[in-house]
């Protein structure tokens, strides 16, 4: 289980046939929300926060 805010930087690199990093995960059901998403020059930055129980 992750605790506290998380910063995830996603780079558009395709290796092989590719694989969706968060495919099959229901973040809201796991108690997470995307606080903010910023499209940068080389990556998309996602800031995830654990919701209060």
mmCIF file of C-alpha atoms in Angstrom:
data_model
loop_
_atom_site.group_PDB
_atom_site.id
_atom_site.type_symbol
_atom_site.label_atom_id
_atom_site.label_comp_id
_atom_site.label_asym_id
_atom_site.label_seq_id
_atom_site.Cartn_x
_atom_site.Cartn_y
_atom_site.Cartn_z
ATOM 1 C CA UNK A 1 0.000 0.000 0.000
ATOM 2 C CA UNK A 2 1.269 3.457 -0.900
ATOM 3 C CA UNK A 3 1.152 6.173 1.735
ATOM 4 C CA UNK A 4 1.147 9.906 1.132
ATOM 5 C CA UNK A 5 1.216 11.722 -2.191
ATOM 6 C CA UNK A 6 2.901 10.059 -5.175
ATOM 7 C CA UNK A 7 4.455 11.664 -8.231
ATOM 8 C CA UNK A 8 4.411 9.471 -11.329
ATOM 9 C CA UNK A 9 6.242 10.635 -14.471
ATOM 10 C CA UNK A 10 5.072 8.781 -17.586
ATOM 11 C CA UNK A 11 7.323 8.908 -20.638
ATOM 12 C CA UNK A 12 5.946 8.060 -24.090
ATOM 13 C CA UNK A 13 8.403 5.243 -24.847
ATOM 14 C CA UNK A 14 7.201 2.154 -26.650
ATOM 15 C CA UNK A 15 9.124 -1.072 -26.088
ATOM 16 C CA UNK A 16 7.902 -4.130 -27.919
ATOM 17 C CA UNK A 17 4.121 -4.073 -28.228
ATOM 18 C CA UNK A 18 3.765 -1.772 -25.213
ATOM 19 C CA UNK A 19 1.894 -2.254 -21.988
ATOM 20 C CA UNK A 20 -0.496 0.076 -20.161
ATOM 21 C CA UNK A 21 1.048 0.821 -16.764
ATOM 22 C CA UNK A 22 -2.201 1.295 -14.845
ATOM 23 C CA UNK A 23 -4.423 -1.038 -16.900
ATOM 24 C CA UNK A 24 -6.807 -3.039 -14.774
ATOM 25 C CA UNK A 25 -6.319 -0.856 -11.685
ATOM 26 C CA UNK A 26 -9.331 0.956 -10.273
ATOM 27 C CA UNK A 27 -7.534 3.752 -8.416
ATOM 28 C CA UNK A 28 -10.703 5.262 -6.857
ATOM 29 C CA UNK A 29 -11.725 1.824 -5.543
ATOM 30 C CA UNK A 30 -8.223 1.478 -4.052
ATOM 31 C CA UNK A 31 -8.640 4.848 -2.350
ATOM 32 C CA UNK A 32 -6.531 7.029 -4.689
ATOM 33 C CA UNK A 33 -7.346 10.094 -6.722
ATOM 34 C CA UNK A 34 -5.385 11.988 -9.348
ATOM 35 C CA UNK A 35 -4.774 15.325 -7.667
ATOM 36 C CA UNK A 36 -3.296 16.926 -10.764
ATOM 37 C CA UNK A 37 -1.912 16.021 -14.170
ATOM 38 C CA UNK A 38 0.681 18.139 -15.983
ATOM 39 C CA UNK A 39 1.771 17.545 -19.571
ATOM 40 C CA UNK A 40 5.470 18.360 -19.825
ATOM 41 C CA UNK A 41 7.754 18.491 -22.833
ATOM 42 C CA UNK A 42 9.027 14.919 -22.403
ATOM 43 C CA UNK A 43 6.651 13.357 -19.872
ATOM 44 C CA UNK A 44 3.205 13.560 -18.334
ATOM 45 C CA UNK A 45 3.352 14.076 -14.580
ATOM 46 C CA UNK A 46 0.568 12.594 -12.463
ATOM 47 C CA UNK A 47 0.198 13.427 -8.789
ATOM 48 C CA UNK A 48 -1.754 10.755 -6.899
ATOM 49 C CA UNK A 49 -3.094 11.155 -3.379
ATOM 50 C CA UNK A 50 -4.510 8.573 -0.996
ATOM 51 C CA UNK A 51 -8.028 9.581 0.025
ATOM 52 C CA UNK A 52 -8.960 9.711 3.687
ATOM 53 C CA UNK A 53 -10.707 6.552 4.874
#
